[in-house]
Amino acid sequence: MAMWLMKSEPEEFSIEALAKVAREPWSGVRNYQARNFMRDAMRKGDKVLFYHSNCAQPGVVGIAEVASAAYPDPTQFDPDSEYYDPKSTPSAPRWLLVDIAFVRQLKRVITLDEIRNQAGQLGDFALIRRGNRLSVMPVSASQYQHILALEHAA
DNA sequence: GCCAACGTTGGC
DNA sequence: GCCAACGTTGGC
């Protein structure tokens, strides 16, 4: 089983919103590297660190899991969607997504600051690489455990 | 709201 | 295939 970190802007779709709906198609990813992770490497049951970005307190706020195989993102075909991609066609869809299911909300936010402070133990980690903008990225098992262990740390 | 960093686009 | 221009991300 692999682990991932997925970013979401809480004003767009927060961990509370995921808790409410239980399951959500992860639409709107328009970055090839992020798409490739979903298309080629994600498996049902993989664990996901749910991260709030572009907000007052960026950090990991919950746990989710991959709930489907990859399939075409329907918003790419919808002219009324902000994610509409006129260059994509149903016979050759450019953008794929997976469904994400709520597992639990963390007792507190594990902030980006705290995660940065663990850089030594975490090793190479896309989230804290300079200038990183990926919204879907792999997390190793030890990184996953290390980050979650911070939830109950002082 | 600012802006550094980065990905994508398109002219050549 | 290069690379300048442009748009977006996301921390601050």
Short mmCIF file of C-alpha atoms (C1' of nucleotides) in Angstrom, two decimals:
data_model
loop_
_atom_site.label_atom_id
_atom_site.label_comp_id
_atom_site.label_asym_id
_atom_site.label_seq_id
_atom_site.Cartn_x
_atom_site.Cartn_y
_atom_site.Cartn_z
CA MET A 1 0.00 0.00 0.00
CA ALA A 2 1.33 3.41 -0.98
CA MET A 3 0.80 6.74 0.74
CA TRP A 4 0.18 10.18 -0.70
CA LEU A 5 -0.28 13.78 0.23
CA MET A 6 -3.01 15.75 -1.51
CA LYS A 7 -3.46 19.48 -1.22
CA SER A 8 -6.76 21.27 -1.15
CA GLU A 9 -7.66 24.86 -0.50
CA PRO A 10 -10.04 24.78 2.48
CA GLU A 11 -12.17 27.51 0.92
CA GLU A 12 -12.65 25.24 -2.08
CA PHE A 13 -12.87 21.85 -0.39
CA SER A 14 -11.90 21.35 3.24
CA ILE A 15 -11.47 18.25 5.37
CA GLU A 16 -14.77 19.19 7.01
CA ALA A 17 -16.41 19.16 3.59
CA LEU A 18 -14.95 15.72 2.88
CA ALA A 19 -16.20 14.46 6.25
CA LYS A 20 -19.68 15.65 5.32
CA VAL A 21 -19.85 13.98 1.91
CA ALA A 22 -17.70 10.95 2.90
CA ARG A 23 -16.45 10.48 -0.64
CA GLU A 24 -15.47 12.86 -3.41
CA PRO A 25 -14.15 12.68 -6.98
CA TRP A 26 -10.85 14.56 -6.91
CA SER A 27 -11.65 16.74 -9.90
CA GLY A 28 -9.75 19.70 -11.21
CA VAL A 29 -6.16 18.44 -11.19
CA ARG A 30 -4.59 20.00 -14.29
CA ASN A 31 -0.95 19.17 -13.77
CA TYR A 32 0.60 16.26 -15.63
CA GLN A 33 2.84 15.04 -12.85
CA ALA A 34 -0.05 14.97 -10.38
CA ARG A 35 -2.25 13.27 -12.96
CA ASN A 36 0.38 10.63 -13.60
CA PHE A 37 0.51 9.76 -9.91
CA MET A 38 -3.25 9.25 -9.88
CA ARG A 39 -3.34 7.41 -13.17
CA ASP A 40 -0.30 5.18 -12.83
CA ALA A 41 0.49 4.67 -9.18
CA MET A 42 -2.56 5.09 -6.97
CA ARG A 43 -4.44 2.02 -5.85
CA LYS A 44 -7.70 1.65 -4.02
CA GLY A 45 -6.95 1.64 -0.29
CA ASP A 46 -3.85 3.81 -0.48
CA LYS A 47 -3.70 6.27 2.41
CA VAL A 48 -3.75 10.02 1.85
CA LEU A 49 -2.58 12.88 4.05
CA PHE A 50 -5.14 15.62 3.46
CA TYR A 51 -3.40 19.00 3.36
CA HIS A 52 -4.88 22.48 3.54
CA SER A 53 -3.05 24.94 1.30
CA ASN A 54 -3.34 28.64 0.57
CA CYS A 55 -4.84 29.43 3.97
CA ALA A 56 -3.94 30.93 7.34
CA GLN A 57 -2.53 27.70 8.73
CA PRO A 58 -1.27 25.42 5.97
CA GLY A 59 -0.72 21.84 7.09
CA VAL A 60 -1.98 18.26 7.30
CA VAL A 61 -5.51 18.20 8.70
CA GLY A 62 -6.80 14.70 8.12
CA ILE A 63 -6.51 11.25 6.63
CA ALA A 64 -8.34 9.98 3.59
CA GLU A 65 -7.98 7.00 1.32
CA VAL A 66 -8.09 6.29 -2.36
CA ALA A 67 -11.54 4.87 -3.05
CA SER A 68 -11.48 4.09 -6.78
CA ALA A 69 -9.24 3.39 -9.71
CA ALA A 70 -8.44 6.32 -11.98
CA TYR A 71 -11.11 7.43 -14.45
CA PRO A 72 -11.66 10.48 -16.67
CA ASP A 73 -12.40 13.73 -14.82
CA PRO A 74 -15.88 14.69 -16.07
CA THR A 75 -15.27 18.42 -15.51
CA GLN A 76 -12.86 18.51 -18.46
CA PHE A 77 -15.78 17.99 -20.85
CA ASP A 78 -18.12 20.51 -19.24
CA PRO A 79 -17.98 23.91 -20.97
CA ASP A 80 -19.54 25.49 -17.90
CA SER A 81 -16.87 24.14 -15.56
CA GLU A 82 -13.86 26.21 -14.57
CA TYR A 83 -11.88 23.04 -15.28
CA TYR A 84 -13.15 22.69 -18.85
CA ASP A 85 -10.42 21.65 -21.29
CA PRO A 86 -11.48 22.14 -24.92
CA LYS A 87 -8.49 20.12 -26.11
CA SER A 88 -9.60 16.98 -24.32
CA THR A 89 -12.03 14.51 -25.87
CA PRO A 90 -13.98 11.61 -24.36
CA SER A 91 -12.16 9.18 -26.66
CA ALA A 92 -8.78 10.51 -25.53
CA PRO A 93 -9.32 12.11 -22.13
CA ARG A 94 -6.39 14.15 -20.95
CA TRP A 95 -7.26 14.33 -17.23
CA LEU A 96 -7.96 11.47 -14.86
CA LEU A 97 -8.98 11.46 -11.24
CA VAL A 98 -9.60 9.08 -8.36
CA ASP A 99 -12.31 9.13 -5.71
CA ILE A 100 -11.15 10.03 -2.22
CA ALA A 101 -12.90 8.76 0.92
CA PHE A 102 -12.83 10.36 4.36
CA VAL A 103 -11.04 8.39 7.07
CA ARG A 104 -10.64 10.83 9.95
CA GLN A 105 -9.82 14.38 10.88
CA LEU A 106 -6.68 14.94 12.92
CA LYS A 107 -7.06 16.25 16.47
CA ARG A 108 -5.04 19.28 15.42
CA VAL A 109 -3.35 20.74 12.36
CA ILE A 110 0.16 19.46 11.77
CA THR A 111 1.51 22.67 10.33
CA LEU A 112 3.85 23.11 7.42
CA ASP A 113 6.21 24.76 9.89
CA GLU A 114 6.36 21.66 12.08
CA ILE A 115 6.88 19.45 9.06
CA ARG A 116 9.73 21.68 7.91
CA ASN A 117 11.29 21.33 11.34
CA GLN A 118 11.39 17.58 10.79
CA ALA A 119 13.24 17.89 7.50
CA GLY A 120 16.22 16.03 8.93
CA GLN A 121 14.17 12.96 9.83
CA LEU A 122 11.91 13.08 6.80
CA GLY A 123 14.62 13.12 4.17
CA ASP A 124 13.71 14.13 0.64
CA PHE A 125 10.08 15.20 0.65
CA ALA A 126 8.34 17.03 -2.19
CA LEU A 127 6.21 19.15 0.13
CA ILE A 128 9.17 20.95 1.61
CA ARG A 129 11.29 21.22 -1.50
CA ARG A 130 11.83 24.83 -2.43
CA GLY A 131 9.23 26.22 -4.77
CA ASN A 132 7.25 23.03 -4.85
CA ARG A 133 3.76 23.37 -6.34
CA LEU A 134 2.68 19.78 -6.80
CA SER A 135 -0.82 19.13 -5.46
CA VAL A 136 -0.50 15.33 -5.40
CA MET A 137 2.73 13.75 -4.22
CA PRO A 138 4.06 10.46 -2.89
CA VAL A 139 4.86 10.00 0.80
CA SER A 140 7.02 7.14 2.04
CA ALA A 141 5.80 4.87 4.83
CA SER A 142 8.30 6.29 7.27
CA GLN A 143 7.45 9.87 6.32
CA TYR A 144 3.78 9.08 6.76
CA GLN A 145 4.32 7.62 10.20
CA HIS A 146 6.67 10.38 11.25
CA ILE A 147 4.24 13.13 10.27
CA LEU A 148 1.26 11.48 11.96
CA ALA A 149 3.30 10.88 15.11
CA LEU A 150 3.44 14.66 15.47
CA GLU A 151 -0.33 14.71 16.07
CA HIS A 152 0.16 13.64 19.69
CA ALA A 153 3.56 15.17 20.23
CA ALA A 154 3.95 18.17 22.52
"C1'" DG B 1 -2.29 41.47 -1.88
"C1'" DC B 2 2.53 40.46 -3.07
"C1'" DC B 3 5.66 37.93 -5.44
"C1'" DA B 4 9.02 33.97 -6.16
"C1'" DA B 5 8.99 29.81 -8.34
"C1'" DC B 6 7.47 26.97 -11.60
"C1'" DG B 7 4.67 24.77 -15.57
"C1'" DT B 8 2.65 25.58 -20.05
"C1'" DT B 9 2.08 27.73 -24.44
"C1'" DG B 10 3.20 29.14 -28.85
"C1'" DG B 11 6.08 31.78 -32.18
"C1'" DC B 12 10.01 31.08 -34.60
"C1'" DG C 1 13.42 22.29 -30.03
"C1'" DC C 2 14.37 26.79 -27.93
"C1'" DC C 3 12.84 30.15 -24.96
"C1'" DA C 4 10.14 34.40 -23.80
"C1'" DA C 5 5.77 35.43 -22.24
"C1'" DC C 6 2.20 34.25 -19.60
"C1'" DG C 7 -0.67 32.05 -16.00
"C1'" DT C 8 -0.89 29.64 -11.63
"C1'" DT C 9 0.42 28.10 -7.07
"C1'" DG C 10 0.81 28.94 -2.46
"C1'" DG C 11 3.47 30.83 1.52
"C1'" DC C 12 3.79 34.95 3.74
#
